[in-house]
Amino acid sequence: MTSLATIKKNGSLANKTTGSSFPSLSWFDDFAMNDFPSLFSSNFNTGISLPKVNIKEVADAFIVEMAVPGMKKSDFDINLDDHLLSISAEVESQHEDDDEGYTRREFGYSSFKRTFTLPESVDDSKINAKYDEGILVIHLPKREEAKRKPARTIKIS
């Protein structure tokens, strides 16, 4: 999904210059606007980043490349439902250290879901995917009638 507004790094859409005649408490303004994300942040997923995607069209296919390092093939779920391609993943991690009477436990959970509407020209029976060195590549071949034909000379009769 795309964002319709340019969002500052902290996700804020608010403008710090209010035009008010009251004196500004700049340290408070900075604290309020920079340390806490705005409710109006892009896609309301503050703190959760979606993987970056490259989509390119070649003569006989569309290729989707998604940067998702540190995952395994088994972490992904790729579905196709009526020209809607969904790519999702869920990862849980747990780590425990017990050293000299101290116990430290860390756990984490992360997930994402990206969806794409495929053009009618995609041959959905031949879609395939591979994951190698942190890059998920999905190959979306075009139907035969949608493939670009090579240039040719037509003789005049």
PDB file of C-alpha atoms in Angstrom:
ATOM      1  CA  MET A   1       0.000   0.000   0.000  1.00  0.00           C
ATOM      2  CA  THR A   2       1.215   3.475  -0.644  1.00  0.00           C
ATOM      3  CA  SER A   3       1.178   6.538   1.518  1.00  0.00           C
ATOM      4  CA  LEU A   4      -0.623   9.632   0.218  1.00  0.00           C
ATOM      5  CA  ALA A   5       1.242  12.120   2.405  1.00  0.00           C
ATOM      6  CA  THR A   6       4.906  12.775   3.012  1.00  0.00           C
ATOM      7  CA  ILE A   7       5.544  11.656   6.566  1.00  0.00           C
ATOM      8  CA  LYS A   8       8.439  12.871   8.685  1.00  0.00           C
ATOM      9  CA  LYS A   9      10.757  10.197  10.081  1.00  0.00           C
ATOM     10  CA  ASN A  10       8.889  10.163  13.397  1.00  0.00           C
ATOM     11  CA  GLY A  11       5.564   9.642  11.605  1.00  0.00           C
ATOM     12  CA  SER A  12       4.177  13.063  12.487  1.00  0.00           C
ATOM     13  CA  LEU A  13       1.901  15.042  10.205  1.00  0.00           C
ATOM     14  CA  ALA A  14       1.671  17.910  12.687  1.00  0.00           C
ATOM     15  CA  ASN A  15       3.380  21.239  12.049  1.00  0.00           C
ATOM     16  CA  LYS A  16       5.441  22.667  14.909  1.00  0.00           C
ATOM     17  CA  THR A  17       4.904  26.301  13.927  1.00  0.00           C
ATOM     18  CA  THR A  18       1.500  27.195  15.306  1.00  0.00           C
ATOM     19  CA  GLY A  19       1.553  30.956  14.706  1.00  0.00           C
ATOM     20  CA  SER A  20       0.520  31.449  18.323  1.00  0.00           C
ATOM     21  CA  SER A  21       1.668  34.499  20.299  1.00  0.00           C
ATOM     22  CA  PHE A  22       2.288  32.328  23.377  1.00  0.00           C
ATOM     23  CA  PRO A  23       5.908  31.562  24.192  1.00  0.00           C
ATOM     24  CA  SER A  24       7.046  28.155  22.994  1.00  0.00           C
ATOM     25  CA  LEU A  25       8.442  25.531  25.316  1.00  0.00           C
ATOM     26  CA  SER A  26      10.738  24.098  22.685  1.00  0.00           C
ATOM     27  CA  TRP A  27      11.990  21.215  24.829  1.00  0.00           C
ATOM     28  CA  PHE A  28       8.386  20.152  25.469  1.00  0.00           C
ATOM     29  CA  ASP A  29       7.462  20.529  21.788  1.00  0.00           C
ATOM     30  CA  ASP A  30      10.455  18.415  20.798  1.00  0.00           C
ATOM     31  CA  PHE A  31       9.626  15.817  23.451  1.00  0.00           C
ATOM     32  CA  ALA A  32       5.994  15.578  22.441  1.00  0.00           C
ATOM     33  CA  MET A  33       6.566  15.524  18.685  1.00  0.00           C
ATOM     34  CA  ASN A  34       9.774  13.511  18.350  1.00  0.00           C
ATOM     35  CA  ASP A  35       9.689  10.882  21.057  1.00  0.00           C
ATOM     36  CA  PHE A  36       6.102   9.738  20.559  1.00  0.00           C
ATOM     37  CA  PRO A  37       4.787   8.913  17.101  1.00  0.00           C
ATOM     38  CA  SER A  38       1.711  10.704  15.869  1.00  0.00           C
ATOM     39  CA  LEU A  39      -1.642   8.989  15.626  1.00  0.00           C
ATOM     40  CA  PHE A  40      -1.588  10.017  11.986  1.00  0.00           C
ATOM     41  CA  SER A  41       1.400   7.944  10.944  1.00  0.00           C
ATOM     42  CA  SER A  42       1.624   6.061   7.687  1.00  0.00           C
ATOM     43  CA  ASN A  43      -0.536   2.915   7.740  1.00  0.00           C
ATOM     44  CA  PHE A  44      -0.797   3.139  11.555  1.00  0.00           C
ATOM     45  CA  ASN A  45       1.949   0.518  11.991  1.00  0.00           C
ATOM     46  CA  THR A  46       4.373   2.570  14.040  1.00  0.00           C
ATOM     47  CA  GLY A  47       7.362   0.473  15.009  1.00  0.00           C
ATOM     48  CA  ILE A  48       6.544  -2.221  12.475  1.00  0.00           C
ATOM     49  CA  SER A  49       8.296  -2.036   9.152  1.00  0.00           C
ATOM     50  CA  LEU A  50       7.084  -3.728   6.022  1.00  0.00           C
ATOM     51  CA  PRO A  51       9.697  -5.420   3.857  1.00  0.00           C
ATOM     52  CA  LYS A  52      10.842  -3.452   0.822  1.00  0.00           C
ATOM     53  CA  VAL A  53       9.710  -4.785  -2.542  1.00  0.00           C
ATOM     54  CA  ASN A  54      11.005  -4.427  -6.095  1.00  0.00           C
ATOM     55  CA  ILE A  55       8.606  -5.289  -8.898  1.00  0.00           C
ATOM     56  CA  LYS A  56       9.894  -5.456 -12.436  1.00  0.00           C
ATOM     57  CA  GLU A  57       8.369  -6.440 -15.737  1.00  0.00           C
ATOM     58  CA  VAL A  58      10.341  -8.408 -18.294  1.00  0.00           C
ATOM     59  CA  ALA A  59       9.166  -9.644 -21.687  1.00  0.00           C
ATOM     60  CA  ASP A  60       7.563 -12.852 -20.417  1.00  0.00           C
ATOM     61  CA  ALA A  61       6.925 -12.242 -16.700  1.00  0.00           C
ATOM     62  CA  PHE A  62       6.653  -9.975 -13.697  1.00  0.00           C
ATOM     63  CA  ILE A  63       9.232 -10.514 -10.956  1.00  0.00           C
ATOM     64  CA  VAL A  64       8.628  -9.579  -7.315  1.00  0.00           C
ATOM     65  CA  GLU A  65      11.721  -9.331  -5.095  1.00  0.00           C
ATOM     66  CA  MET A  66      11.238  -8.840  -1.355  1.00  0.00           C
ATOM     67  CA  ALA A  67      14.076  -8.142   1.085  1.00  0.00           C
ATOM     68  CA  VAL A  68      13.441 -10.315   4.170  1.00  0.00           C
ATOM     69  CA  PRO A  69      16.789 -11.307   5.705  1.00  0.00           C
ATOM     70  CA  GLY A  70      17.083 -13.627   8.672  1.00  0.00           C
ATOM     71  CA  MET A  71      14.064 -15.756   7.826  1.00  0.00           C
ATOM     72  CA  LYS A  72      13.582 -19.327   6.664  1.00  0.00           C
ATOM     73  CA  LYS A  73      11.500 -20.617   3.752  1.00  0.00           C
ATOM     74  CA  SER A  74       9.104 -22.180   6.243  1.00  0.00           C
ATOM     75  CA  ASP A  75       8.347 -18.746   7.791  1.00  0.00           C
ATOM     76  CA  PHE A  76       6.513 -17.549   4.653  1.00  0.00           C
ATOM     77  CA  ASP A  77       2.931 -18.045   3.588  1.00  0.00           C
ATOM     78  CA  ILE A  78       2.192 -17.112  -0.043  1.00  0.00           C
ATOM     79  CA  ASN A  79      -1.420 -17.292  -1.230  1.00  0.00           C
ATOM     80  CA  LEU A  80      -3.294 -16.447  -4.398  1.00  0.00           C
ATOM     81  CA  ASP A  81      -7.014 -15.725  -4.292  1.00  0.00           C
ATOM     82  CA  ASP A  82      -8.717 -14.332  -7.412  1.00  0.00           C
ATOM     83  CA  HIS A  83      -5.731 -12.287  -8.687  1.00  0.00           C
ATOM     84  CA  LEU A  84      -4.812 -11.134  -5.161  1.00  0.00           C
ATOM     85  CA  LEU A  85      -1.311 -12.283  -4.175  1.00  0.00           C
ATOM     86  CA  SER A  86      -0.650 -12.260  -0.401  1.00  0.00           C
ATOM     87  CA  ILE A  87       2.788 -12.684   1.116  1.00  0.00           C
ATOM     88  CA  SER A  88       2.972 -13.003   4.886  1.00  0.00           C
ATOM     89  CA  ALA A  89       5.325 -14.260   7.562  1.00  0.00           C
ATOM     90  CA  GLU A  90       5.298 -14.759  11.313  1.00  0.00           C
ATOM     91  CA  VAL A  91       8.422 -15.299  13.379  1.00  0.00           C
ATOM     92  CA  GLU A  92       8.700 -15.954  17.098  1.00  0.00           C
ATOM     93  CA  SER A  93      12.050 -16.022  18.849  1.00  0.00           C
ATOM     94  CA  GLN A  94      13.039 -16.920  22.389  1.00  0.00           C
ATOM     95  CA  HIS A  95      16.417 -16.818  24.079  1.00  0.00           C
ATOM     96  CA  GLU A  96      17.300 -17.671  27.661  1.00  0.00           C
ATOM     97  CA  ASP A  97      20.628 -17.285  29.491  1.00  0.00           C
ATOM     98  CA  ASP A  98      21.172 -18.672  32.977  1.00  0.00           C
ATOM     99  CA  ASP A  99      24.567 -17.508  34.195  1.00  0.00           C
ATOM    100  CA  GLU A 100      25.851 -17.190  37.784  1.00  0.00           C
ATOM    101  CA  GLY A 101      22.439 -17.041  39.391  1.00  0.00           C
ATOM    102  CA  TYR A 102      21.015 -14.520  36.901  1.00  0.00           C
ATOM    103  CA  THR A 103      18.420 -15.494  34.382  1.00  0.00           C
ATOM    104  CA  ARG A 104      17.796 -13.411  31.310  1.00  0.00           C
ATOM    105  CA  ARG A 105      14.960 -14.181  28.959  1.00  0.00           C
ATOM    106  CA  GLU A 106      14.299 -12.402  25.710  1.00  0.00           C
ATOM    107  CA  PHE A 107      11.502 -13.094  23.332  1.00  0.00           C
ATOM    108  CA  GLY A 108      10.186 -11.438  20.260  1.00  0.00           C
ATOM    109  CA  TYR A 109       7.453 -11.673  17.703  1.00  0.00           C
ATOM    110  CA  SER A 110       7.286 -10.115  14.293  1.00  0.00           C
ATOM    111  CA  SER A 111       4.938 -10.469  11.370  1.00  0.00           C
ATOM    112  CA  PHE A 112       4.018  -8.776   8.131  1.00  0.00           C
ATOM    113  CA  LYS A 113       1.565  -9.144   5.274  1.00  0.00           C
ATOM    114  CA  ARG A 114       1.856  -7.570   1.829  1.00  0.00           C
ATOM    115  CA  THR A 115      -0.833  -7.949  -0.817  1.00  0.00           C
ATOM    116  CA  PHE A 116      -0.706  -7.216  -4.542  1.00  0.00           C
ATOM    117  CA  THR A 117      -3.433  -7.243  -7.175  1.00  0.00           C
ATOM    118  CA  LEU A 118      -2.121  -9.152 -10.169  1.00  0.00           C
ATOM    119  CA  PRO A 119      -2.889  -8.094 -13.727  1.00  0.00           C
ATOM    120  CA  GLU A 120      -5.090 -10.364 -15.838  1.00  0.00           C
ATOM    121  CA  SER A 121      -2.067 -11.134 -18.021  1.00  0.00           C
ATOM    122  CA  VAL A 122      -0.438 -13.316 -15.315  1.00  0.00           C
ATOM    123  CA  ASP A 123      -0.657 -17.083 -15.808  1.00  0.00           C
ATOM    124  CA  ASP A 124      -1.475 -17.976 -12.209  1.00  0.00           C
ATOM    125  CA  SER A 125      -1.005 -21.736 -12.789  1.00  0.00           C
ATOM    126  CA  LYS A 126       2.757 -21.231 -13.318  1.00  0.00           C
ATOM    127  CA  ILE A 127       3.665 -18.893 -10.428  1.00  0.00           C
ATOM    128  CA  ASN A 128       6.709 -20.005  -8.439  1.00  0.00           C
ATOM    129  CA  ALA A 129       8.809 -18.632  -5.573  1.00  0.00           C
ATOM    130  CA  LYS A 130      12.289 -19.109  -4.164  1.00  0.00           C
ATOM    131  CA  TYR A 131      14.123 -17.757  -1.127  1.00  0.00           C
ATOM    132  CA  ASP A 132      17.879 -17.277  -1.212  1.00  0.00           C
ATOM    133  CA  GLU A 133      20.208 -15.177   0.964  1.00  0.00           C
ATOM    134  CA  GLY A 134      17.490 -12.958   2.429  1.00  0.00           C
ATOM    135  CA  ILE A 135      15.643 -12.270  -0.834  1.00  0.00           C
ATOM    136  CA  LEU A 136      12.256 -13.799  -1.630  1.00  0.00           C
ATOM    137  CA  VAL A 137      11.714 -13.895  -5.403  1.00  0.00           C
ATOM    138  CA  ILE A 138       8.286 -14.611  -6.867  1.00  0.00           C
ATOM    139  CA  HIS A 139       8.134 -15.266 -10.596  1.00  0.00           C
ATOM    140  CA  LEU A 140       4.781 -14.372 -12.181  1.00  0.00           C
ATOM    141  CA  PRO A 141       4.814 -15.602 -15.799  1.00  0.00           C
ATOM    142  CA  LYS A 142       2.615 -13.898 -18.361  1.00  0.00           C
ATOM    143  CA  ARG A 143      -0.017 -15.728 -20.392  1.00  0.00           C
ATOM    144  CA  GLU A 144       1.183 -16.606 -23.881  1.00  0.00           C
ATOM    145  CA  GLU A 145      -1.074 -14.019 -25.529  1.00  0.00           C
ATOM    146  CA  ALA A 146       0.297 -11.274 -23.234  1.00  0.00           C
ATOM    147  CA  LYS A 147       3.970 -11.929 -23.955  1.00  0.00           C
ATOM    148  CA  ARG A 148       5.749  -9.371 -26.083  1.00  0.00           C
ATOM    149  CA  LYS A 149       6.351 -10.653 -29.588  1.00  0.00           C
ATOM    150  CA  PRO A 150       9.660  -9.973 -31.341  1.00  0.00           C
ATOM    151  CA  ALA A 151       9.716  -7.398 -34.107  1.00  0.00           C
ATOM    152  CA  ARG A 152       9.302  -8.757 -37.619  1.00  0.00           C
ATOM    153  CA  THR A 153       9.174  -7.447 -41.156  1.00  0.00           C
ATOM    154  CA  ILE A 154       5.893  -7.712 -43.047  1.00  0.00           C
ATOM    155  CA  LYS A 155       6.129  -8.168 -46.801  1.00  0.00           C
ATOM    156  CA  ILE A 156       3.875  -6.197 -49.037  1.00  0.00           C
ATOM    157  CA  SER A 157       1.953  -8.300 -51.552  1.00  0.00           C
TER     158      SER A 157
END
